[in-house]
Amino acid sequence: MCIDVNHVSKQYTLWKIKGWTRRERQVIEAVKDVSFRVEPGRALALIGPNGAGKSTLIKLLCGILSPTRGSIRVLGMDPFKDRSKLAYHISSVFGQRSQLWYHLPPIDTFLLLGRIYDIDRVELKKRMKELVELFDLSSFLYQPVRKLSLGQRMRCEIAAALIHNPKILFLDEPTIGLDVVARSMVIDILKDLNQRKNVTIILTSHDTGDIERLCEDVIVLNEGRIVLESNIREMRKNFFHTKIIEIEFAGQHADLDLPPGVSVIERSGPVVKLEVNLKVQDANEVVSRIVAQNSVRDITIQDPPLESIIQHIYLSGDPAGREAEQNAQIDG
Amino acid sequence: MLKSMDKYLAAAALSAKNYLGYASEVIFRSGFLVVILFVFVNLWTVTYSRSGAEIIAGFDLRQMLWYLVFTESIVISRPRVHLKVEEDIRTGAVSYALARPYNYLLFQLSVSFGERMVRFISTLTVGYAVMTVMVRPYFPDLSILPFLTVTVALAMMADLIGMITIGFLAFWVEDVSPFFLVYSRLQMLLGGMIVPITLFPPFLRKLSEWLPFRFMVYAPAKLFVNCDISQALSLMAGQIFICVLLFLIGMSIYRMGVKRLDVNGG
């Protein structure tokens, strides 16, 4: 087991200032009775709204904070007690914090990190060569960091985090501020690392596109609790009760005769977007019916974006219980 | 032991290299010294000529002026490491450093030491050139140079550890500047930056001998002008003691701060 979190809670103290001199102590429970496990080589997304406890959980996993209750094992170690030992096996990239030296080329940071992690010179040279190839850094390896684009800088940040060949990589918003091309490149590299090099990835991100492309598993946190732990594919299956059908009609089309559970959500010339409630109607049947009644040029069936599921989960609080209840009512 | 120090030496070297990127600041800082030295040369020339004494507090005029070049170079070269540490604590960056295999105090010491060495060498070079033109050149005894180098390094380390320790107070207070203000003024007055401590009245001299500041400013500058090897050894022993003592105090405060960080959720 790579990560084993057992009934972990983390409380901390906040001081509220009331009036001029009065201070009131408030105990915040940032993480509440959280348990989960991560197998080696998996890619897990930790998602949740601001203040959900994601950062606290990452800090607990890295050994920066100690749990108030419960136990954590990361690579068989207690992260808080064995922090310095664990530091050689894990790494982190925080999208808004840089570890590169601003006036110096990235290679200088790589060499320093090699010394920090006590890497043998020959091994370091080999490792750097691999990373330069993997992240395609050769063209700007000797350019000062201040002259690099944001995308180039982020590739260097991730390469720097991998210099000591960590078994677990913690990524906090690694693509923040990147353009589409740079973002795609970073995610592709991370995916490759995860799949080919078996690096376990723990990602926190607000970008559902990144999560969907990179991660297999997801944990949704809200107010310090796990509200959903699932495989992303499973989550789609369990939480998508609608499908979007986009139809481009050939020429004019009469008013559509839509069965119950199907509604028009957008109309633009010959293109009509429909939403099908899968609890009431089968999407394929709706398509067959429309194709039989009209002359259709093109038709596509899509899932609603992952973002809408996540929004739904945040808003519903305890989706697993509520969804199960609703399904039971429909089945009954 | 040597292997574990390797990372800190590498950090110091990289910091020195990084600081060369701030060429304009290096030039401006050194240029400021020209103004200070011009004032001091005139002030002390008048003082010596009016008093009629050749030696004041154990220094002749030439020694006094070279002493001031040295103390000014040491103090002006000081980076604002206390503010860097304060910022790290305020922004939470210090908590991320916990997950790295190094000692945060030693790492900050290495980085600030590398930067300070570049500043010191550039400031001293300018100061040396100015004093050579304004007074006359000074050639310290070559045999003292290795001792002088070690003494200057230890003086800077003691000062930087003191500054980093002040930065650690940010675990409890929002702004560490008032603490640094007191520290820097005490160092300026009782450390012998403006006048050598031998010029102080007895009670003040006694006080400054009990405080660590003379090891940071007065002692290396005195060694530079009087080149006494026998003094160098006892001075280095005192400096090592102060460095270790300040390091232990700094680490205790840091550990208490990190515990507080855990209680306050990072």
XYZ file of C-alpha atoms in Angstrom:
598
model
C 0.000 0.000 0.000
C 1.314 3.421 -0.969
C -0.887 5.614 1.215
C -3.069 4.402 4.067
C -5.182 6.979 5.890
C -7.217 5.705 8.841
C -9.917 7.780 10.519
C -7.803 10.904 10.416
C -9.007 14.176 11.893
C -7.103 17.402 12.169
C -8.116 20.227 14.452
C -6.464 23.568 14.718
C -6.992 26.724 16.675
C -8.043 30.085 15.344
C -8.230 33.258 17.352
C -11.123 35.559 16.565
C -10.628 39.226 17.363
C -13.732 40.744 18.891
C -13.720 44.458 19.560
C -10.434 46.104 20.579
C -8.891 43.639 22.968
C -11.066 40.561 23.264
C -9.829 37.425 21.560
C -11.918 34.311 21.271
C -10.464 30.869 20.720
C -12.107 28.785 18.050
C -11.270 25.189 17.270
C -11.581 24.336 13.590
C -11.822 20.758 12.416
C -10.252 21.012 8.981
C -10.300 17.250 8.315
C -12.973 15.023 9.831
C -12.633 11.274 10.165
C -11.082 10.741 6.755
C -10.071 7.249 5.619
C -8.790 6.121 2.252
C -6.081 4.064 0.616
C -4.022 4.588 -2.503
C -2.317 1.743 -4.334
C 1.134 2.351 -5.875
C 1.045 3.820 -9.377
C -2.478 5.235 -9.097
C -3.420 8.811 -9.931
C -5.833 10.290 -7.421
C -7.557 13.654 -7.594
C -8.473 15.447 -4.380
C -11.184 17.912 -5.182
C -13.449 20.167 -3.241
C -14.437 23.789 -2.861
C -12.127 26.271 -1.138
C -11.750 25.420 2.557
C -12.774 21.782 1.999
C -9.578 20.480 3.649
C -7.562 19.500 0.549
C -4.425 21.429 1.473
C -4.566 20.253 5.093
C -4.842 16.679 3.871
C -1.821 17.115 1.561
C 0.142 18.643 4.455
C -0.800 15.671 6.629
C 0.364 13.262 3.919
C 3.676 15.106 3.504
C 4.291 15.111 7.267
C 4.059 18.888 7.592
C 1.156 18.519 10.042
C 0.365 15.756 12.507
C -3.150 14.315 12.763
C -5.162 15.111 15.904
C -6.741 11.661 15.666
C -6.206 8.602 13.496
C -3.125 7.317 11.712
C -1.391 7.849 8.382
C 1.142 5.601 6.679
C 2.893 6.795 3.536
C 5.206 4.219 1.947
C 5.060 2.362 5.261
C 6.259 5.400 7.242
C 4.583 7.760 9.660
C 4.920 10.996 7.667
C 5.157 13.298 10.708
C 7.639 11.204 12.693
C 9.704 10.061 9.694
C 9.459 13.344 7.800
C 13.126 13.684 6.878
C 13.341 10.049 5.749
C 10.111 10.322 3.772
C 11.292 13.543 2.091
C 13.653 11.470 -0.080
C 10.738 9.449 -1.504
C 8.066 12.064 -2.107
C 7.922 15.357 -3.939
C 5.554 18.206 -4.484
C 4.742 20.879 -7.054
C 2.682 23.859 -6.026
C 1.469 25.859 -9.001
C 1.912 29.173 -7.237
C 5.230 28.479 -5.511
C 8.460 28.205 -7.397
C 11.574 26.365 -6.375
C 13.581 27.583 -9.366
C 16.200 30.309 -8.864
C 14.913 33.334 -10.703
C 18.129 34.747 -12.161
C 19.766 31.428 -12.914
C 19.133 28.805 -15.576
C 17.036 25.757 -14.530
C 20.075 23.489 -14.717
C 21.537 25.238 -11.660
C 18.430 24.437 -9.602
C 18.575 20.812 -10.791
C 22.206 20.546 -9.695
C 21.431 22.075 -6.283
C 18.479 19.741 -5.763
C 20.785 16.855 -6.656
C 23.027 17.903 -3.746
C 20.050 18.485 -1.417
C 18.790 14.961 -2.074
C 22.313 13.496 -1.779
C 22.275 12.109 -5.306
C 25.521 10.669 -6.598
C 27.026 12.834 -9.401
C 26.926 10.081 -12.050
C 23.359 9.173 -11.127
C 22.354 12.860 -11.159
C 23.787 13.351 -14.643
C 21.837 10.328 -15.887
C 18.653 11.480 -14.183
C 18.960 14.986 -15.604
C 19.474 13.640 -19.094
C 16.286 11.594 -18.770
C 14.264 14.534 -17.477
C 15.584 16.932 -20.126
C 14.432 14.493 -22.796
C 11.105 13.729 -21.149
C 10.178 17.381 -20.615
C 11.920 18.609 -23.783
C 13.979 21.168 -21.869
C 17.158 21.194 -23.959
C 16.376 24.438 -25.807
C 16.069 26.533 -22.622
C 18.049 24.597 -20.032
C 20.714 27.300 -19.866
C 18.404 30.320 -20.060
C 17.687 32.318 -16.882
C 14.343 31.307 -15.375
C 13.069 34.905 -15.560
C 13.204 34.672 -19.372
C 11.138 31.493 -19.640
C 7.459 31.358 -20.520
C 5.036 30.127 -17.848
C 4.664 26.786 -19.623
C 8.433 26.273 -19.880
C 8.799 27.249 -16.233
C 6.170 24.756 -15.098
C 7.862 21.970 -17.083
C 11.082 22.862 -15.264
C 9.268 22.920 -11.903
C 7.917 19.417 -12.441
C 11.274 18.156 -13.724
C 12.929 19.652 -10.613
C 10.420 17.870 -8.397
C 11.330 14.562 -10.050
C 15.104 14.876 -9.797
C 15.312 12.457 -6.834
C 13.035 9.938 -8.482
C 10.167 10.177 -5.974
C 7.613 7.408 -5.612
C 4.792 9.860 -4.877
C 4.235 13.237 -6.499
C 1.872 15.751 -4.900
C 0.588 18.333 -7.349
C -1.367 21.372 -6.250
C -2.887 23.252 -9.195
C 0.071 22.455 -11.489
C -1.542 23.963 -14.573
C -2.786 27.204 -13.083
C -2.301 30.105 -15.498
C -1.071 27.929 -18.374
C -2.429 28.262 -21.910
C -4.188 25.319 -23.584
C -1.078 24.001 -25.355
C 1.210 24.231 -22.308
C -1.478 22.713 -20.092
C -1.970 19.808 -22.447
C 1.776 19.167 -22.619
C 2.161 19.181 -18.824
C -0.755 16.799 -18.341
C 0.547 14.442 -21.075
C 3.937 14.268 -19.380
C 2.385 13.611 -15.976
C 0.200 10.892 -17.462
C 3.233 9.320 -19.050
C 5.112 9.427 -15.726
C 2.209 7.835 -13.955
C 1.672 5.096 -16.514
C 5.225 4.273 -17.599
C 7.253 5.091 -14.484
C 4.575 4.063 -12.005
C 4.816 7.346 -10.064
C 1.815 7.708 -7.755
C 0.149 11.066 -8.334
C -2.010 12.980 -5.893
C -3.518 15.974 -7.660
C -5.556 18.832 -6.325
C -7.061 20.989 -9.001
C -10.130 23.026 -9.785
C -9.768 22.121 -13.444
C -11.965 19.152 -14.186
C -10.346 18.735 -17.602
C -6.965 18.033 -15.969
C -8.542 15.679 -13.457
C -10.360 13.703 -16.110
C -7.314 13.340 -18.341
C -4.859 12.445 -15.597
C -6.618 10.667 -12.755
C -8.358 7.348 -12.413
C -9.685 7.923 -8.902
C -11.263 10.873 -7.212
C -11.971 11.905 -3.640
C -14.419 14.747 -3.191
C -14.016 16.653 0.054
C -16.435 19.110 1.527
C -16.175 20.755 4.926
C -13.370 18.382 5.900
C -15.266 15.178 5.132
C -15.029 12.776 2.236
C -18.342 13.120 0.449
C -17.405 10.830 -2.396
C -14.596 8.379 -3.105
C -14.839 6.798 -6.508
C -13.287 5.817 -9.753
C -13.852 8.649 -12.226
C -15.533 6.342 -14.726
C -17.795 4.948 -11.999
C -18.602 8.451 -10.865
C -19.688 9.382 -14.358
C -21.850 6.306 -14.534
C -23.449 6.827 -11.136
C -23.969 10.530 -11.302
C -24.892 11.122 -14.911
C -28.604 10.829 -15.112
C -28.720 12.950 -18.247
C -27.204 12.879 -21.705
C -26.938 15.730 -24.142
C -27.956 15.024 -27.747
C -26.914 17.549 -30.372
C -28.743 17.220 -33.700
C -28.060 19.065 -36.925
C -31.141 18.819 -39.132
C -30.926 18.821 -42.936
C -32.996 21.821 -43.898
C -36.137 22.894 -42.074
C -37.591 20.742 -39.346
C -41.074 20.839 -37.932
C -41.677 21.182 -34.200
C -40.158 18.176 -32.540
C -42.471 15.669 -30.986
C -40.476 14.934 -27.830
C -41.286 12.090 -25.436
C -41.429 12.658 -21.636
C -38.004 13.235 -19.998
C -36.561 15.029 -23.030
C -36.290 18.792 -23.227
C -34.763 21.321 -25.601
C -31.927 23.242 -23.950
C -30.604 25.197 -26.954
C -31.668 26.061 -30.503
C -29.423 27.658 -33.092
C -30.635 27.492 -36.720
C -30.699 23.852 -37.812
C -28.892 22.740 -34.636
C -30.910 21.684 -31.592
C -29.525 20.517 -28.244
C -31.641 18.159 -26.149
C -31.230 16.940 -22.608
C -32.438 13.396 -21.929
C -33.265 12.272 -18.407
C -31.948 8.697 -18.405
C -34.193 7.681 -15.522
C -37.193 8.314 -17.768
C -35.946 7.772 -21.310
C -33.296 5.761 -23.115
C -31.027 8.053 -25.172
C -30.736 5.590 -28.053
C -34.521 5.357 -28.361
C -34.800 9.127 -28.485
C -32.199 9.231 -31.262
C -33.962 6.500 -33.263
C -37.290 8.296 -32.929
C -35.887 11.655 -34.092
C -33.976 10.097 -37.009
C -37.127 8.236 -38.082
C -39.220 11.409 -38.059
C -36.726 13.933 -39.483
C -33.978 14.324 -42.023
C -30.800 14.555 -39.934
C -27.324 15.654 -41.168
C -25.347 14.994 -37.994
C -25.984 13.744 -34.507
C -23.770 13.498 -31.392
C -24.429 12.161 -27.899
C -22.406 13.665 -25.041
C -22.129 13.367 -21.314
C -22.585 16.605 -19.425
C -19.226 18.055 -18.307
C -17.588 16.563 -15.202
C -17.799 20.020 -13.721
C -21.562 19.775 -13.467
C -21.330 16.482 -11.526
C -18.852 17.987 -9.116
C -21.013 21.041 -8.659
C -23.949 18.741 -8.010
C -21.910 16.775 -5.418
C -20.797 19.936 -3.592
C -24.320 21.237 -3.459
C -25.918 17.987 -2.362
C -23.509 17.451 0.570
C -23.816 13.676 0.911
C -24.324 12.529 -2.675
C -23.716 8.852 -2.086
C -26.578 8.537 0.392
C -28.961 10.903 -1.358
C -28.413 9.440 -4.815
C -28.933 5.913 -3.494
C -32.150 7.021 -1.850
C -33.407 8.619 -5.060
C -32.490 5.548 -7.115
C -34.329 3.334 -4.662
C -37.454 5.490 -4.992
C -37.316 5.335 -8.811
C -36.675 1.584 -8.840
C -39.480 1.054 -6.348
C 29.093 15.150 8.295
C 30.972 16.614 5.308
C 28.483 15.061 2.932
C 25.561 16.576 4.830
C 27.273 20.005 4.716
C 27.708 19.653 0.955
C 24.107 20.773 0.253
C 24.576 23.931 2.310
C 27.842 24.813 0.571
C 26.139 24.274 -2.785
C 23.239 26.531 -1.719
C 25.677 29.271 -0.635
C 27.566 29.062 -3.940
C 24.356 29.158 -5.972
C 23.060 32.093 -3.954
C 26.273 34.017 -4.663
C 25.865 33.270 -8.371
C 22.187 34.256 -8.260
C 22.994 37.549 -6.548
C 25.312 38.536 -9.386
C 22.068 38.970 -11.329
C 21.410 42.051 -9.177
C 24.398 43.938 -10.626
C 22.733 47.360 -10.380
C 22.007 46.865 -6.668
C 25.624 45.811 -6.067
C 26.868 48.995 -7.781
C 24.407 51.272 -5.947
C 25.206 49.719 -2.563
C 28.946 50.132 -3.157
C 28.425 53.693 -4.378
C 26.659 54.536 -1.110
C 29.822 53.550 0.743
C 31.762 56.259 -1.125
C 29.535 58.910 0.474
C 29.881 57.395 3.973
C 33.664 57.136 3.669
C 33.970 60.709 2.446
C 32.162 61.876 5.619
C 34.237 59.637 7.904
C 37.575 60.647 6.388
C 36.792 64.329 6.971
C 35.320 63.734 10.449
C 38.223 61.693 11.787
C 40.896 63.866 10.144
C 39.466 66.882 11.967
C 39.108 64.890 15.223
C 42.746 63.721 15.162
C 44.126 67.138 14.187
C 42.045 69.022 16.819
C 42.903 66.569 19.616
C 46.574 66.584 18.683
C 46.797 62.896 19.612
C 48.400 60.413 17.253
C 46.653 57.439 18.793
C 43.025 57.413 19.906
C 41.679 54.259 21.618
C 44.596 52.250 20.247
C 44.152 53.378 16.614
C 46.122 55.897 14.590
C 44.226 57.872 11.927
C 45.087 55.499 9.126
C 44.060 52.443 11.150
C 40.853 54.166 12.240
C 39.851 54.902 8.645
C 40.659 51.396 7.428
C 38.806 50.011 10.459
C 35.723 51.946 9.354
C 36.014 50.710 5.752
C 35.909 47.193 7.141
C 33.036 47.671 9.611
C 30.939 49.516 7.033
C 31.557 46.779 4.451
C 30.425 44.152 6.953
C 27.255 45.998 7.961
C 26.232 47.320 4.524
C 26.593 43.841 3.026
C 23.866 42.473 5.301
C 20.948 40.922 3.308
C 17.427 41.214 4.694
C 17.156 37.570 5.616
C 14.912 38.287 8.634
C 12.270 39.627 6.228
C 12.634 36.593 3.969
C 12.045 34.286 6.947
C 9.134 36.447 8.102
C 7.574 36.215 4.642
C 8.086 32.438 4.531
C 6.262 32.117 7.851
C 3.485 34.529 6.943
C 2.805 32.941 3.557
C 3.146 29.401 4.862
C 6.146 28.666 2.606
C 8.099 27.559 5.673
C 5.763 24.597 6.097
C 6.658 23.329 2.612
C 10.337 23.508 3.521
C 9.603 20.987 6.276
C 9.005 18.362 3.624
C 12.529 18.776 2.240
C 15.621 17.013 3.522
C 17.451 20.022 4.946
C 17.570 22.122 8.070
C 15.619 25.311 7.362
C 17.858 27.524 9.525
C 21.061 26.199 7.951
C 19.582 26.506 4.475
C 18.573 30.136 5.008
C 21.990 30.764 6.541
C 23.721 29.316 3.470
C 21.600 31.276 1.004
C 22.027 34.573 2.849
C 25.729 33.907 3.427
C 26.353 33.381 -0.302
C 24.576 36.633 -1.095
C 26.399 38.481 1.671
C 29.828 37.351 0.485
C 29.214 38.871 -2.964
C 27.998 42.104 -1.387
C 30.910 42.195 1.072
C 33.588 41.601 -1.547
C 32.139 44.223 -3.918
C 31.667 46.784 -1.112
C 35.132 46.180 0.307
C 36.694 46.477 -3.145
C 35.031 49.848 -3.692
C 35.925 50.937 -0.142
C 39.528 49.876 -0.657
C 39.776 51.833 -3.918
C 38.210 54.950 -2.387
C 40.440 54.876 0.688
C 43.520 54.256 -1.442
C 42.735 57.421 -3.379
C 41.628 59.482 -0.352
C 44.265 58.365 2.170
C 46.837 55.870 0.901
C 46.883 52.139 0.193
C 46.895 49.619 3.012
C 48.480 46.179 2.750
C 47.622 43.885 5.663
C 50.155 41.226 6.615
C 49.618 38.322 4.207
C 49.977 35.762 7.014
C 46.812 37.141 8.621
C 44.648 36.696 5.495
C 43.533 33.076 6.151
C 42.599 34.013 9.734
C 40.894 37.170 8.538
C 38.842 35.210 5.989
C 37.657 32.720 8.625
C 36.942 35.515 11.131
C 34.889 37.500 8.623
C 32.948 34.363 7.647
C 32.219 33.535 11.303
C 31.240 37.164 12.056
C 28.762 37.133 9.171
C 27.383 33.741 10.152
C 26.799 34.852 13.751
C 25.019 37.974 12.511
C 22.918 36.040 9.976
C 21.892 33.424 12.555
C 20.831 36.309 14.809
C 18.772 37.821 11.975
C 17.166 34.489 11.049
C 16.276 33.979 14.722
C 14.573 37.386 14.709
C 12.688 36.273 11.591
C 11.422 33.211 13.515
C 9.561 35.548 15.863
C 7.051 35.879 13.001
C 5.562 32.619 14.285
C 4.113 34.780 17.087
C 4.053 38.366 15.810
C 2.879 39.930 12.556
C 5.904 42.181 12.023
C 9.476 41.467 13.125
C 10.843 44.870 12.039
C 10.751 46.421 15.561
C 12.882 43.542 16.892
C 15.323 43.919 14.040
C 15.489 47.661 14.588
C 16.573 47.139 18.207
C 19.038 44.414 17.139
C 20.622 46.492 14.365
C 20.870 49.639 16.517
C 22.491 47.705 19.347
C 24.902 46.185 16.858
C 25.638 49.586 15.369
C 26.287 51.207 18.746
C 27.711 48.395 20.860
C 29.245 46.320 18.074
C 31.722 49.044 17.117
C 30.408 49.937 13.690
C 30.734 53.708 13.985
C 33.438 53.903 16.659
C 35.682 51.139 18.025
C 34.499 49.806 21.372
C 37.866 50.734 22.915
C 36.670 54.317 22.665
C 33.666 53.634 24.915
C 33.512 54.655 28.570
C 34.368 51.677 30.858
C 30.774 50.628 31.720
C 29.699 50.658 28.063
C 32.822 48.824 27.047
C 32.135 46.195 29.703
C 28.578 45.868 28.430
C 29.653 45.449 24.811
C 32.160 42.788 25.846
C 29.312 40.755 27.307
C 27.173 41.087 24.183
C 27.737 39.099 20.977
C 27.825 42.144 18.674
C 31.550 42.849 19.006
C 32.241 39.423 17.469
C 30.181 40.432 14.442
C 31.682 43.835 13.662
C 34.477 45.122 15.904
C 36.622 42.010 16.219
C 37.191 41.199 12.505
C 37.784 44.883 11.675
C 40.302 45.175 14.512
C 42.095 42.094 13.213
C 42.191 43.652 9.744
C 44.065 46.711 11.003
C 46.316 45.261 13.704
C 47.081 41.835 12.140
C 47.673 40.090 15.490
C 47.549 36.299 14.995
C 47.450 35.556 18.738
C 44.249 37.623 18.957
C 42.841 35.860 15.905
C 42.736 32.448 17.589
C 40.931 33.600 20.730
C 38.613 35.682 18.547
C 37.700 32.677 16.405
C 37.041 30.572 19.495
C 34.684 33.279 20.793
C 32.966 33.547 17.416
C 32.446 29.785 17.168
C 30.935 29.809 20.658
C 28.571 32.663 19.709
C 27.570 30.936 16.440
C 26.764 27.674 18.263
C 24.894 29.507 21.020
C 22.827 31.576 18.579
C 22.164 28.483 16.459
C 20.838 26.593 19.490
C 18.644 29.541 20.473
C 17.428 29.906 16.877
C 16.638 26.189 16.564
C 14.724 26.185 19.875
C 12.595 29.108 18.708
C 12.110 27.453 15.303
C 11.003 24.165 16.891
C 8.532 25.984 19.129
C 7.269 27.863 16.073
C 6.855 24.671 14.041
C 4.820 23.148 16.894
C 2.640 26.235 16.807
C 2.332 25.811 13.035
C 0.988 22.304 13.634
C -1.508 23.606 16.187
C -2.606 26.404 13.851
C -2.978 24.170 10.801
C 0.076 25.348 8.817
